[in-house]
PDB file of C-alpha atoms and ligand atoms in Angstrom:
ATOM      1  CA  UNK Q   1     -31.789  -2.848   3.787  1.00 72.00           C
ATOM      2  CA  UNK Q   2     -31.700  -5.015   7.029  1.00 94.00           C
ATOM      3  CA  UNK Q   3     -31.002  -3.835  10.467  1.00 97.00           C
ATOM      4  CA  UNK Q   4     -27.499  -3.126  11.945  1.00 97.00           C
ATOM      5  CA  UNK Q   5     -26.224  -6.040  13.757  1.00 97.00           C
ATOM      6  CA  UNK Q   6     -24.397  -4.234  16.537  1.00 97.00           C
ATOM      7  CA  UNK Q   7     -27.406  -2.025  17.206  1.00 97.00           C
ATOM      8  CA  UNK Q   8     -29.680  -4.866  17.004  1.00 96.00           C
ATOM      9  CA  UNK Q   9     -27.394  -6.727  19.738  1.00 95.00           C
ATOM     10  CA  UNK Q  10     -27.971  -3.486  21.997  1.00 95.00           C
ATOM     11  CA  UNK Q  11     -31.701  -3.765  21.445  1.00 96.00           C
ATOM     12  CA  UNK Q  12     -31.792  -0.722  19.031  1.00 96.00           C
ATOM     13  CA  UNK Q  13     -33.781  -1.200  15.679  1.00 95.00           C
ATOM     14  CA  UNK Q  14     -31.468   0.951  13.398  1.00 96.00           C
ATOM     15  CA  UNK Q  15     -31.176   0.542   9.461  1.00 97.00           C
ATOM     16  CA  UNK Q  16     -27.964  -0.675   8.291  1.00 97.00           C
ATOM     17  CA  UNK Q  17     -26.017   1.528   5.787  1.00 97.00           C
ATOM     18  CA  UNK Q  18     -23.734  -1.034   4.402  1.00 97.00           C
ATOM     19  CA  UNK Q  19     -23.731  -4.732   3.796  1.00 95.00           C
ATOM     20  CA  UNK Q  20     -20.117  -6.195   4.141  1.00 93.00           C
ATOM     21  CA  UNK Q  21     -20.137  -9.162   1.636  1.00 86.00           C
ATOM     22  CA  UNK Q  22     -17.007 -10.855   3.019  1.00 83.00           C
ATOM     23  CA  UNK Q  23     -18.404 -11.113   6.467  1.00 85.00           C
ATOM     24  CA  UNK Q  24     -22.011 -11.156   5.641  1.00 87.00           C
ATOM     25  CA  UNK Q  25     -22.748  -8.395   8.050  1.00 94.00           C
ATOM     26  CA  UNK Q  26     -25.101  -5.553   8.039  1.00 97.00           C
ATOM     27  CA  UNK Q  27     -23.936  -2.321   9.890  1.00 98.00           C
ATOM     28  CA  UNK Q  28     -24.853   1.166  10.262  1.00 98.00           C
ATOM     29  CA  UNK Q  29     -22.389   4.029   9.324  1.00 98.00           C
ATOM     30  CA  UNK Q  30     -21.322   4.494  12.993  1.00 98.00           C
ATOM     31  CA  UNK Q  31     -20.778   0.894  13.931  1.00 98.00           C
ATOM     32  CA  UNK Q  32     -19.077   0.337  10.302  1.00 98.00           C
ATOM     33  CA  UNK Q  33     -16.513   3.249  11.181  1.00 98.00           C
ATOM     34  CA  UNK Q  34     -16.080   2.041  14.661  1.00 98.00           C
ATOM     35  CA  UNK Q  35     -15.271  -1.644  13.535  1.00 98.00           C
ATOM     36  CA  UNK Q  36     -13.116  -0.344  10.454  1.00 98.00           C
ATOM     37  CA  UNK Q  37     -10.812   1.667  12.910  1.00 98.00           C
ATOM     38  CA  UNK Q  38     -10.741  -1.002  15.457  1.00 98.00           C
ATOM     39  CA  UNK Q  39      -9.615  -3.726  12.949  1.00 98.00           C
ATOM     40  CA  UNK Q  40      -6.843  -1.288  11.500  1.00 98.00           C
ATOM     41  CA  UNK Q  41      -5.512  -0.681  14.968  1.00 98.00           C
ATOM     42  CA  UNK Q  42      -5.407  -4.213  15.815  1.00 98.00           C
ATOM     43  CA  UNK Q  43      -3.554  -5.049  12.527  1.00 98.00           C
ATOM     44  CA  UNK Q  44      -1.144  -2.453  13.626  1.00 98.00           C
ATOM     45  CA  UNK Q  45      -0.676  -3.956  16.975  1.00 98.00           C
ATOM     46  CA  UNK Q  46      -0.946  -7.552  16.168  1.00 97.00           C
ATOM     47  CA  UNK Q  47       2.119  -7.212  13.625  1.00 97.00           C
ATOM     48  CA  UNK Q  48       3.957  -4.607  15.716  1.00 97.00           C
ATOM     49  CA  UNK Q  49       3.674  -2.223  13.067  1.00 98.00           C
ATOM     50  CA  UNK Q  50       4.233   1.110  14.626  1.00 98.00           C
ATOM     51  CA  UNK Q  51       4.032   2.890  18.027  1.00 97.00           C
ATOM     52  CA  UNK Q  52       2.441   6.348  18.658  1.00 95.00           C
ATOM     53  CA  UNK Q  53       6.010   8.102  18.494  1.00 94.00           C
ATOM     54  CA  UNK Q  54       7.307   6.555  15.656  1.00 97.00           C
ATOM     55  CA  UNK Q  55       7.595   8.914  12.681  1.00 97.00           C
ATOM     56  CA  UNK Q  56       5.559   7.274   9.762  1.00 98.00           C
ATOM     57  CA  UNK Q  57       5.675   8.657   6.191  1.00 98.00           C
ATOM     58  CA  UNK Q  58       2.480   7.618   4.165  1.00 98.00           C
ATOM     59  CA  UNK Q  59       2.981   7.371   0.665  1.00 97.00           C
ATOM     60  CA  UNK Q  60      -0.208   8.895  -1.107  1.00 98.00           C
ATOM     61  CA  UNK Q  61      -0.710   8.419  -4.929  1.00 97.00           C
ATOM     62  CA  UNK Q  62      -4.350  10.119  -4.493  1.00 97.00           C
ATOM     63  CA  UNK Q  63      -6.176   6.806  -4.771  1.00 97.00           C
ATOM     64  CA  UNK Q  64      -8.742   5.671  -2.344  1.00 98.00           C
ATOM     65  CA  UNK Q  65      -6.420   3.150  -0.443  1.00 98.00           C
ATOM     66  CA  UNK Q  66      -3.635   5.649   0.581  1.00 98.00           C
ATOM     67  CA  UNK Q  67      -6.074   8.596   1.145  1.00 98.00           C
ATOM     68  CA  UNK Q  68      -8.171   6.348   3.488  1.00 98.00           C
ATOM     69  CA  UNK Q  69      -4.822   5.291   5.066  1.00 98.00           C
ATOM     70  CA  UNK Q  70      -3.443   8.735   5.882  1.00 98.00           C
ATOM     71  CA  UNK Q  71      -6.891   9.904   7.283  1.00 98.00           C
ATOM     72  CA  UNK Q  72      -7.305   6.689   9.649  1.00 98.00           C
ATOM     73  CA  UNK Q  73      -3.683   6.848  11.007  1.00 98.00           C
ATOM     74  CA  UNK Q  74      -4.453  10.611  12.048  1.00 97.00           C
ATOM     75  CA  UNK Q  75      -7.576   9.376  13.500  1.00 98.00           C
ATOM     76  CA  UNK Q  76      -5.821   6.836  15.588  1.00 98.00           C
ATOM     77  CA  UNK Q  77      -3.448   9.244  16.624  1.00 97.00           C
ATOM     78  CA  UNK Q  78      -0.283   8.233  14.822  1.00 98.00           C
ATOM     79  CA  UNK Q  79       2.297  10.416  13.892  1.00 96.00           C
ATOM     80  CA  UNK Q  80       1.921  10.095  10.060  1.00 97.00           C
ATOM     81  CA  UNK Q  81       3.079  12.510   7.594  1.00 97.00           C
ATOM     82  CA  UNK Q  82       2.074  12.515   3.864  1.00 97.00           C
ATOM     83  CA  UNK Q  83       4.105  12.243   0.886  1.00 98.00           C
ATOM     84  CA  UNK Q  84       3.274  12.729  -2.804  1.00 98.00           C
ATOM     85  CA  UNK Q  85       5.264  12.372  -5.861  1.00 98.00           C
ATOM     86  CA  UNK Q  86       4.081  14.663  -8.686  1.00 98.00           C
ATOM     87  CA  UNK Q  87       4.972  12.088 -11.709  1.00 97.00           C
ATOM     88  CA  UNK Q  88       4.100  14.943 -14.341  1.00 97.00           C
ATOM     89  CA  UNK Q  89       1.559  12.583 -16.165  1.00 96.00           C
ATOM     90  CA  UNK Q  90      -0.823  15.493 -17.415  1.00 95.00           C
ATOM     91  CA  UNK Q  91      -4.413  15.581 -15.682  1.00 96.00           C
ATOM     92  CA  UNK Q  92      -3.895  12.448 -13.864  1.00 97.00           C
ATOM     93  CA  UNK Q  93      -1.050  13.607 -11.719  1.00 97.00           C
ATOM     94  CA  UNK Q  94      -2.675  17.287 -11.611  1.00 97.00           C
ATOM     95  CA  UNK Q  95      -5.671  15.872 -10.117  1.00 97.00           C
ATOM     96  CA  UNK Q  96      -3.836  13.683  -7.825  1.00 98.00           C
ATOM     97  CA  UNK Q  97      -2.027  16.399  -6.309  1.00 98.00           C
ATOM     98  CA  UNK Q  98      -5.141  18.262  -5.842  1.00 98.00           C
ATOM     99  CA  UNK Q  99      -6.811  15.709  -3.817  1.00 98.00           C
ATOM    100  CA  UNK Q 100      -3.831  14.926  -1.743  1.00 98.00           C
ATOM    101  CA  UNK Q 101      -3.747  18.876  -0.866  1.00 98.00           C
ATOM    102  CA  UNK Q 102      -7.429  18.929  -0.176  1.00 98.00           C
ATOM    103  CA  UNK Q 103      -7.005  15.870   2.184  1.00 98.00           C
ATOM    104  CA  UNK Q 104      -3.894  17.937   3.978  1.00 98.00           C
ATOM    105  CA  UNK Q 105      -6.355  20.762   4.272  1.00 98.00           C
ATOM    106  CA  UNK Q 106      -8.941  18.637   5.901  1.00 97.00           C
ATOM    107  CA  UNK Q 107      -6.481  17.008   8.424  1.00 97.00           C
ATOM    108  CA  UNK Q 108      -4.581  20.151   8.756  1.00 96.00           C
ATOM    109  CA  UNK Q 109      -1.158  18.568   8.079  1.00 94.00           C
ATOM    110  CA  UNK Q 110       1.524  19.516   5.928  1.00 91.00           C
ATOM    111  CA  UNK Q 111       2.576  17.205   3.195  1.00 97.00           C
ATOM    112  CA  UNK Q 112       5.784  16.539   1.156  1.00 97.00           C
ATOM    113  CA  UNK Q 113       5.625  16.850  -2.216  1.00 98.00           C
ATOM    114  CA  UNK Q 114       8.473  15.712  -4.798  1.00 97.00           C
ATOM    115  CA  UNK Q 115       7.991  17.008  -8.324  1.00 97.00           C
ATOM    116  CA  UNK Q 116       9.749  14.507 -10.868  1.00 97.00           C
ATOM    117  CA  UNK Q 117      10.364  17.218 -13.419  1.00 96.00           C
ATOM    118  CA  UNK Q 118      12.276  19.391 -10.984  1.00 96.00           C
ATOM    119  CA  UNK Q 119      14.266  16.554  -9.458  1.00 95.00           C
ATOM    120  CA  UNK Q 120      15.129  14.636 -12.682  1.00 94.00           C
ATOM    121  CA  UNK Q 121      14.607  17.524 -15.379  1.00 92.00           C
ATOM    122  CA  UNK Q 122      11.717  15.306 -17.208  1.00 94.00           C
ATOM    123  CA  UNK Q 123       8.325  13.960 -16.276  1.00 96.00           C
ATOM    124  CA  UNK Q 124       7.471  10.249 -16.335  1.00 95.00           C
ATOM    125  CA  UNK Q 125       6.194  10.174 -19.993  1.00 93.00           C
ATOM    126  CA  UNK Q 126       9.346  11.971 -21.210  1.00 93.00           C
ATOM    127  CA  UNK Q 127      11.702   9.873 -19.527  1.00 94.00           C
ATOM    128  CA  UNK Q 128       9.763   6.697 -20.705  1.00 90.00           C
ATOM    129  CA  UNK Q 129      10.206   8.132 -24.163  1.00 88.00           C
ATOM    130  CA  UNK Q 130      13.963   8.414 -23.718  1.00 88.00           C
ATOM    131  CA  UNK Q 131      14.828   5.209 -21.799  1.00 85.00           C
ATOM    132  CA  UNK Q 132      13.872   1.808 -23.353  1.00 79.00           C
ATOM    133  CA  UNK Q 133      12.201   0.136 -20.394  1.00 81.00           C
ATOM    134  CA  UNK Q 134       8.554  -0.427 -19.611  1.00 87.00           C
ATOM    135  CA  UNK Q 135       7.218   2.883 -18.354  1.00 90.00           C
ATOM    136  CA  UNK Q 136       5.517   1.471 -14.966  1.00 91.00           C
ATOM    137  CA  UNK Q 137       9.072  -0.291 -14.340  1.00 91.00           C
ATOM    138  CA  UNK Q 138      10.694   3.055 -14.590  1.00 93.00           C
ATOM    139  CA  UNK Q 139       7.937   4.405 -12.834  1.00 95.00           C
ATOM    140  CA  UNK Q 140       8.149   2.038 -10.029  1.00 94.00           C
ATOM    141  CA  UNK Q 141      11.879   2.346  -9.524  1.00 94.00           C
ATOM    142  CA  UNK Q 142      11.564   6.187  -9.342  1.00 96.00           C
ATOM    143  CA  UNK Q 143       8.813   6.120  -6.810  1.00 96.00           C
ATOM    144  CA  UNK Q 144      10.369   3.566  -4.805  1.00 95.00           C
ATOM    145  CA  UNK Q 145      13.708   5.462  -4.779  1.00 96.00           C
ATOM    146  CA  UNK Q 146      12.128   8.508  -3.519  1.00 97.00           C
ATOM    147  CA  UNK Q 147      10.077   7.108  -0.882  1.00 96.00           C
ATOM    148  CA  UNK Q 148      13.251   5.636   0.755  1.00 95.00           C
ATOM    149  CA  UNK Q 149      15.221   9.075  -0.262  1.00 96.00           C
ATOM    150  CA  UNK Q 150      12.641  11.182   1.473  1.00 96.00           C
ATOM    151  CA  UNK Q 151      12.111   8.880   4.569  1.00 97.00           C
ATOM    152  CA  UNK Q 152      15.907   8.977   5.069  1.00 94.00           C
ATOM    153  CA  UNK Q 153      16.315  12.740   4.682  1.00 94.00           C
ATOM    154  CA  UNK Q 154      13.477  13.438   6.926  1.00 95.00           C
ATOM    155  CA  UNK Q 155      14.148  10.882   9.412  1.00 95.00           C
ATOM    156  CA  UNK Q 156      11.281   8.870   9.240  1.00 97.00           C
ATOM    157  CA  UNK Q 157      11.721   5.468  10.528  1.00 96.00           C
ATOM    158  CA  UNK Q 158       8.555   3.889   8.716  1.00 98.00           C
ATOM    159  CA  UNK Q 159       6.948   4.053   5.418  1.00 98.00           C
ATOM    160  CA  UNK Q 160       3.220   3.002   5.143  1.00 98.00           C
ATOM    161  CA  UNK Q 161       1.423   2.101   2.068  1.00 98.00           C
ATOM    162  CA  UNK Q 162      -2.256   1.555   1.339  1.00 98.00           C
ATOM    163  CA  UNK Q 163      -1.956  -2.037  -0.148  1.00 97.00           C
ATOM    164  CA  UNK Q 164      -5.164  -3.655   0.830  1.00 97.00           C
ATOM    165  CA  UNK Q 165      -6.280  -7.324   1.682  1.00 96.00           C
ATOM    166  CA  UNK Q 166      -7.502  -7.807  -2.040  1.00 94.00           C
ATOM    167  CA  UNK Q 167      -4.319  -6.666  -3.370  1.00 92.00           C
ATOM    168  CA  UNK Q 168      -2.465  -8.805  -0.891  1.00 95.00           C
ATOM    169  CA  UNK Q 169      -4.470 -12.238  -1.324  1.00 95.00           C
ATOM    170  CA  UNK Q 170      -4.577 -11.894  -5.160  1.00 93.00           C
ATOM    171  CA  UNK Q 171      -0.788 -11.406  -5.436  1.00 92.00           C
ATOM    172  CA  UNK Q 172      -0.117 -14.130  -2.959  1.00 94.00           C
ATOM    173  CA  UNK Q 173      -2.304 -16.610  -4.902  1.00 94.00           C
ATOM    174  CA  UNK Q 174      -0.597 -15.543  -8.115  1.00 92.00           C
ATOM    175  CA  UNK Q 175       2.850 -15.985  -6.799  1.00 92.00           C
ATOM    176  CA  UNK Q 176       1.856 -19.305  -5.070  1.00 93.00           C
ATOM    177  CA  UNK Q 177       0.674 -20.372  -8.576  1.00 92.00           C
ATOM    178  CA  UNK Q 178       4.117 -19.672  -9.778  1.00 90.00           C
ATOM    179  CA  UNK Q 179       5.916 -21.030  -6.829  1.00 91.00           C
ATOM    180  CA  UNK Q 180       7.870 -17.566  -6.348  1.00 90.00           C
ATOM    181  CA  UNK Q 181       9.703 -18.416  -3.466  1.00 88.00           C
ATOM    182  CA  UNK Q 182      11.531 -15.036  -3.376  1.00 85.00           C
ATOM    183  CA  UNK Q 183       8.116 -13.452  -2.967  1.00 87.00           C
ATOM    184  CA  UNK Q 184       6.953 -15.907  -0.359  1.00 88.00           C
ATOM    185  CA  UNK Q 185      10.127 -15.390   1.559  1.00 86.00           C
ATOM    186  CA  UNK Q 186       9.591 -11.744   2.229  1.00 85.00           C
ATOM    187  CA  UNK Q 187       5.920 -10.745   1.762  1.00 89.00           C
ATOM    188  CA  UNK Q 188       4.335  -9.891   5.184  1.00 94.00           C
ATOM    189  CA  UNK Q 189       2.387  -7.000   6.481  1.00 96.00           C
ATOM    190  CA  UNK Q 190       5.699  -5.763   7.917  1.00 96.00           C
ATOM    191  CA  UNK Q 191       9.073  -5.572   6.377  1.00 94.00           C
ATOM    192  CA  UNK Q 192      11.503  -4.767   9.136  1.00 93.00           C
ATOM    193  CA  UNK Q 193      13.920  -2.278   8.977  1.00 92.00           C
ATOM    194  CA  UNK Q 194      17.528  -2.871   8.224  1.00 90.00           C
ATOM    195  CA  UNK Q 195      20.882  -1.023   7.495  1.00 88.00           C
ATOM    196  CA  UNK Q 196      19.619   0.055   3.899  1.00 92.00           C
ATOM    197  CA  UNK Q 197      15.770   0.667   4.231  1.00 94.00           C
ATOM    198  CA  UNK Q 198      13.318   1.762   6.757  1.00 96.00           C
ATOM    199  CA  UNK Q 199      10.600  -0.340   8.067  1.00 97.00           C
ATOM    200  CA  UNK Q 200       7.699  -0.834   5.433  1.00 97.00           C
ATOM    201  CA  UNK Q 201       4.228  -1.345   6.788  1.00 98.00           C
ATOM    202  CA  UNK Q 202       0.776  -2.200   5.226  1.00 98.00           C
ATOM    203  CA  UNK Q 203      -1.613  -1.598   8.047  1.00 98.00           C
ATOM    204  CA  UNK Q 204      -4.728  -2.342   5.397  1.00 98.00           C
ATOM    205  CA  UNK Q 205      -3.153  -5.830   4.748  1.00 98.00           C
ATOM    206  CA  UNK Q 206      -6.335  -7.479   6.575  1.00 97.00           C
ATOM    207  CA  UNK Q 207      -8.823  -4.662   5.383  1.00 97.00           C
ATOM    208  CA  UNK Q 208     -10.797  -5.359   2.382  1.00 95.00           C
ATOM    209  CA  UNK Q 209     -11.335  -3.139  -0.947  1.00 95.00           C
ATOM    210  CA  UNK Q 210     -15.235  -3.136  -0.088  1.00 94.00           C
ATOM    211  CA  UNK Q 211     -14.503  -1.824   3.472  1.00 97.00           C
ATOM    212  CA  UNK Q 212     -12.299   1.067   2.152  1.00 98.00           C
ATOM    213  CA  UNK Q 213     -14.759   2.165  -0.608  1.00 97.00           C
ATOM    214  CA  UNK Q 214     -17.471   2.475   2.262  1.00 98.00           C
ATOM    215  CA  UNK Q 215     -14.744   4.125   4.708  1.00 98.00           C
ATOM    216  CA  UNK Q 216     -13.958   6.854   2.037  1.00 98.00           C
ATOM    217  CA  UNK Q 217     -17.494   7.436   1.267  1.00 98.00           C
ATOM    218  CA  UNK Q 218     -18.945   7.823   4.961  1.00 98.00           C
ATOM    219  CA  UNK Q 219     -15.852   9.930   5.875  1.00 98.00           C
ATOM    220  CA  UNK Q 220     -15.862  12.274   2.709  1.00 98.00           C
ATOM    221  CA  UNK Q 221     -12.236  11.322   1.987  1.00 98.00           C
ATOM    222  CA  UNK Q 222     -11.514  12.851  -1.317  1.00 98.00           C
ATOM    223  CA  UNK Q 223      -9.640  10.779  -3.934  1.00 98.00           C
ATOM    224  CA  UNK Q 224      -9.149  10.401  -7.467  1.00 97.00           C
ATOM    225  CA  UNK Q 225     -11.162   7.791  -9.461  1.00 93.00           C
ATOM    226  CA  UNK Q 226      -9.461   7.969 -12.821  1.00 89.00           C
ATOM    227  CA  UNK Q 227      -6.669   5.623 -13.706  1.00 88.00           C
ATOM    228  CA  UNK Q 228      -3.286   6.659 -14.755  1.00 92.00           C
ATOM    229  CA  UNK Q 229      -3.135   6.681 -18.431  1.00 91.00           C
ATOM    230  CA  UNK Q 230       0.236   5.228 -18.808  1.00 88.00           C
ATOM    231  CA  UNK Q 231      -0.979   2.057 -16.884  1.00 83.00           C
ATOM    232  CA  UNK Q 232      -0.012  -0.829 -18.762  1.00 70.00           C
ATOM    233  CA  UNK Q 233      -2.786  -3.784 -18.665  1.00 62.00           C
ATOM    234  CA  UNK Q 234      -1.993  -6.407 -15.869  1.00 64.00           C
ATOM    235  CA  UNK Q 235      -4.911  -8.795 -16.287  1.00 68.00           C
ATOM    236  CA  UNK Q 236      -3.369 -11.639 -14.399  1.00 78.00           C
ATOM    237  CA  UNK Q 237      -3.967  -9.840 -11.263  1.00 78.00           C
ATOM    238  CA  UNK Q 238      -7.191  -8.770 -12.107  1.00 81.00           C
ATOM    239  CA  UNK Q 239      -8.461 -12.149 -12.809  1.00 88.00           C
ATOM    240  CA  UNK Q 240      -7.159 -13.937  -9.473  1.00 90.00           C
ATOM    241  CA  UNK Q 241      -8.799 -10.904  -7.771  1.00 88.00           C
ATOM    242  CA  UNK Q 242     -12.200 -12.034  -9.656  1.00 89.00           C
ATOM    243  CA  UNK Q 243     -11.422 -15.714  -8.895  1.00 90.00           C
ATOM    244  CA  UNK Q 244     -10.790 -15.178  -5.307  1.00 90.00           C
ATOM    245  CA  UNK Q 245     -13.902 -13.103  -4.815  1.00 87.00           C
ATOM    246  CA  UNK Q 246     -16.149 -15.647  -6.749  1.00 88.00           C
ATOM    247  CA  UNK Q 247     -14.572 -18.285  -4.608  1.00 88.00           C
ATOM    248  CA  UNK Q 248     -15.235 -16.377  -1.244  1.00 84.00           C
ATOM    249  CA  UNK Q 249     -18.829 -15.738  -2.438  1.00 82.00           C
ATOM    250  CA  UNK Q 250     -19.309 -19.625  -2.428  1.00 84.00           C
ATOM    251  CA  UNK Q 251     -17.125 -20.486   0.579  1.00 85.00           C
ATOM    252  CA  UNK Q 252     -17.404 -17.996   3.166  1.00 83.00           C
ATOM    253  CA  UNK Q 253     -14.301 -16.672   4.749  1.00 86.00           C
ATOM    254  CA  UNK Q 254     -12.035 -18.588   2.244  1.00 90.00           C
ATOM    255  CA  UNK Q 255     -10.077 -15.672   1.191  1.00 92.00           C
ATOM    256  CA  UNK Q 256      -9.421 -14.773   4.782  1.00 92.00           C
ATOM    257  CA  UNK Q 257      -8.418 -18.080   5.800  1.00 92.00           C
ATOM    258  CA  UNK Q 258      -6.118 -18.625   3.001  1.00 94.00           C
ATOM    259  CA  UNK Q 259      -4.289 -15.397   3.719  1.00 95.00           C
ATOM    260  CA  UNK Q 260      -4.240 -15.630   7.660  1.00 94.00           C
ATOM    261  CA  UNK Q 261      -2.779 -19.329   7.138  1.00 95.00           C
ATOM    262  CA  UNK Q 262      -0.001 -17.896   4.870  1.00 95.00           C
ATOM    263  CA  UNK Q 263       0.813 -15.497   7.492  1.00 95.00           C
ATOM    264  CA  UNK Q 264       0.653 -17.748  10.421  1.00 95.00           C
ATOM    265  CA  UNK Q 265       2.177 -21.053   9.207  1.00 94.00           C
ATOM    266  CA  UNK Q 266       3.845 -20.723   5.681  1.00 92.00           C
ATOM    267  CA  UNK Q 267       5.411 -17.312   5.537  1.00 92.00           C
ATOM    268  CA  UNK Q 268       7.732 -18.360   8.898  1.00 92.00           C
ATOM    269  CA  UNK Q 269       8.869 -21.371   6.980  1.00 90.00           C
ATOM    270  CA  UNK Q 270       9.952 -19.821   3.859  1.00 87.00           C
ATOM    271  CA  UNK Q 271      11.234 -16.664   5.871  1.00 87.00           C
ATOM    272  CA  UNK Q 272      13.638 -18.911   7.845  1.00 86.00           C
ATOM    273  CA  UNK Q 273      15.338 -19.667   4.700  1.00 83.00           C
ATOM    274  CA  UNK Q 274      15.164 -16.217   2.990  1.00 79.00           C
ATOM    275  CA  UNK Q 275      18.969 -15.933   2.548  1.00 78.00           C
ATOM    276  CA  UNK Q 276      18.592 -18.680   0.126  1.00 77.00           C
ATOM    277  CA  UNK Q 277      16.073 -16.801  -1.994  1.00 73.00           C
ATOM    278  CA  UNK Q 278      17.138 -13.349  -1.611  1.00 71.00           C
ATOM    279  CA  UNK Q 279      20.684 -13.459  -2.918  1.00 65.00           C
ATOM    280  CA  UNK Q 280      20.667  -9.666  -3.700  1.00 72.00           C
ATOM    281  CA  UNK Q 281      23.937  -7.942  -2.208  1.00 84.00           C
ATOM    282  CA  UNK Q 282      23.103  -4.242  -1.676  1.00 89.00           C
ATOM    283  CA  UNK Q 283      25.618  -1.412  -1.364  1.00 93.00           C
ATOM    284  CA  UNK Q 284      25.403   2.571  -1.476  1.00 94.00           C
ATOM    285  CA  UNK Q 285      25.171   4.314  -4.667  1.00 96.00           C
ATOM    286  CA  UNK Q 286      28.558   6.173  -5.202  1.00 96.00           C
ATOM    287  CA  UNK Q 287      26.679   9.164  -6.250  1.00 96.00           C
ATOM    288  CA  UNK Q 288      23.701   9.713  -4.005  1.00 95.00           C
ATOM    289  CA  UNK Q 289      24.446   7.128  -1.367  1.00 94.00           C
ATOM    290  CA  UNK Q 290      21.118   5.503  -1.361  1.00 94.00           C
ATOM    291  CA  UNK Q 291      20.840   1.526  -1.452  1.00 92.00           C
ATOM    292  CA  UNK Q 292      21.799  -0.092  -4.785  1.00 93.00           C
ATOM    293  CA  UNK Q 293      22.534  -3.309  -6.413  1.00 91.00           C
ATOM    294  CA  UNK Q 294      25.279  -1.674  -8.284  1.00 93.00           C
ATOM    295  CA  UNK Q 295      27.921   0.912  -8.107  1.00 94.00           C
ATOM    296  CA  UNK Q 296      25.325   3.514  -9.223  1.00 96.00           C
ATOM    297  CA  UNK Q 297      21.850   3.371  -8.517  1.00 95.00           C
ATOM    298  CA  UNK Q 298      19.109   3.005 -10.965  1.00 93.00           C
ATOM    299  CA  UNK Q 299      17.855   6.715 -10.664  1.00 95.00           C
ATOM    300  CA  UNK Q 300      21.382   8.005 -10.818  1.00 96.00           C
ATOM    301  CA  UNK Q 301      21.711   6.217 -14.133  1.00 94.00           C
ATOM    302  CA  UNK Q 302      18.415   7.521 -15.407  1.00 93.00           C
ATOM    303  CA  UNK Q 303      19.745  11.133 -14.575  1.00 92.00           C
ATOM    304  CA  UNK Q 304      23.027  10.219 -16.529  1.00 92.00           C
ATOM    305  CA  UNK Q 305      21.014   8.632 -19.614  1.00 90.00           C
ATOM    306  CA  UNK Q 306      18.831  11.910 -19.684  1.00 89.00           C
ATOM    307  CA  UNK Q 307      21.784  14.129 -19.614  1.00 85.00           C
ATOM    308  CA  UNK Q 308      23.283  12.196 -22.447  1.00 82.00           C
ATOM    309  CA  UNK Q 309      20.329  12.202 -24.539  1.00 70.00           C
TER     310      UNK Q 309
HETATM  311 FE1  LIG N 401       3.587   5.282 -12.734  1.00 96.39          FE
HETATM  312 FE2  LIG N 401       2.544   2.867 -14.066  1.00 96.39          FE
HETATM  313 FE3  LIG N 401       1.342   3.631 -11.827  1.00 96.39          FE
HETATM  314 FE4  LIG N 401       1.183   5.330 -13.981  1.00 96.39          FE
HETATM  315  S1  LIG N 401       0.395   3.074 -13.725  1.00 96.39           S
HETATM  316  S2  LIG N 401       1.614   5.928 -11.780  1.00 96.39           S
HETATM  317  S3  LIG N 401       3.023   4.935 -14.854  1.00 96.39           S
HETATM  318  S4  LIG N 401       3.442   2.874 -12.137  1.00 96.39           S
HETATM  319 ZN1  LIG N 402     -25.489   0.309  14.541  1.00 96.39          ZN
HETATM  320 ZN1  LIG N 403      22.482   7.289  -6.792  1.00 96.39          ZN
END
């Protein structure tokens, strides 16, 4: 391994612990961690995501991204509380909850846990059996509902998720290929709060997957490595990720330039016309009061269907 670039600039000869492909940069563990935390802080400040006294709810799946996010937000001094949903998906959910509780213990923080079986009377696999919709679509609807519900109930003004740069750039690429104007008019590292929803932030929007993998390794952050067994194959996004990684291997900085240009120059053009693309009229669910497109929200409809069954 070559020498750490930062140490070298200071006249110190120290072997690097990591090579970052995206930036073609060799760093030792200490300088990698410092750079990582500095970059996350600068993303938060640049997009005015949060201040130190905001109440942030971090959505924890147990995967590396969300776990690294909770860890780093705490390290940077943000008021960030963890939130996990126990979906009842066998060993996968058991292990996810375990790693979330382990990190809570390391951080000496409490974590809010919602048990779907207790809330809805059935686990995700059982709900999917009874309702004729794709499992991930049902699961996604339920997760989004509880993020907002828990944030409202506990007066969190911000929900933070661990979407990383690789996720963001490949989804953007796919949506540009399909000219999905609705996506282009609202996808940004921050989605501002409105009368229905708290603010949603993605502090890792400019942090690569490669950087997160190294950060969890150097800081011994626990996370699950297994995939959810209910996961439906989504090869398209995977292919876009691979294509972009290959291109950035040939043209240095291409992915970052593509994404940053979208954020700076393209997003504002579409966002100005967002009313045209986002034609959803929201209301409050008659039963639970949460935001809904219909008189009764999707989760209350699921509850009703489960009772009928
Ligand atoms: Fe839920 Fe699908 Fe994700 Fe599994 S893969 S946690 S079912 S959304
Ligand atoms: Zn160094
Ligand atoms: Zn409802």
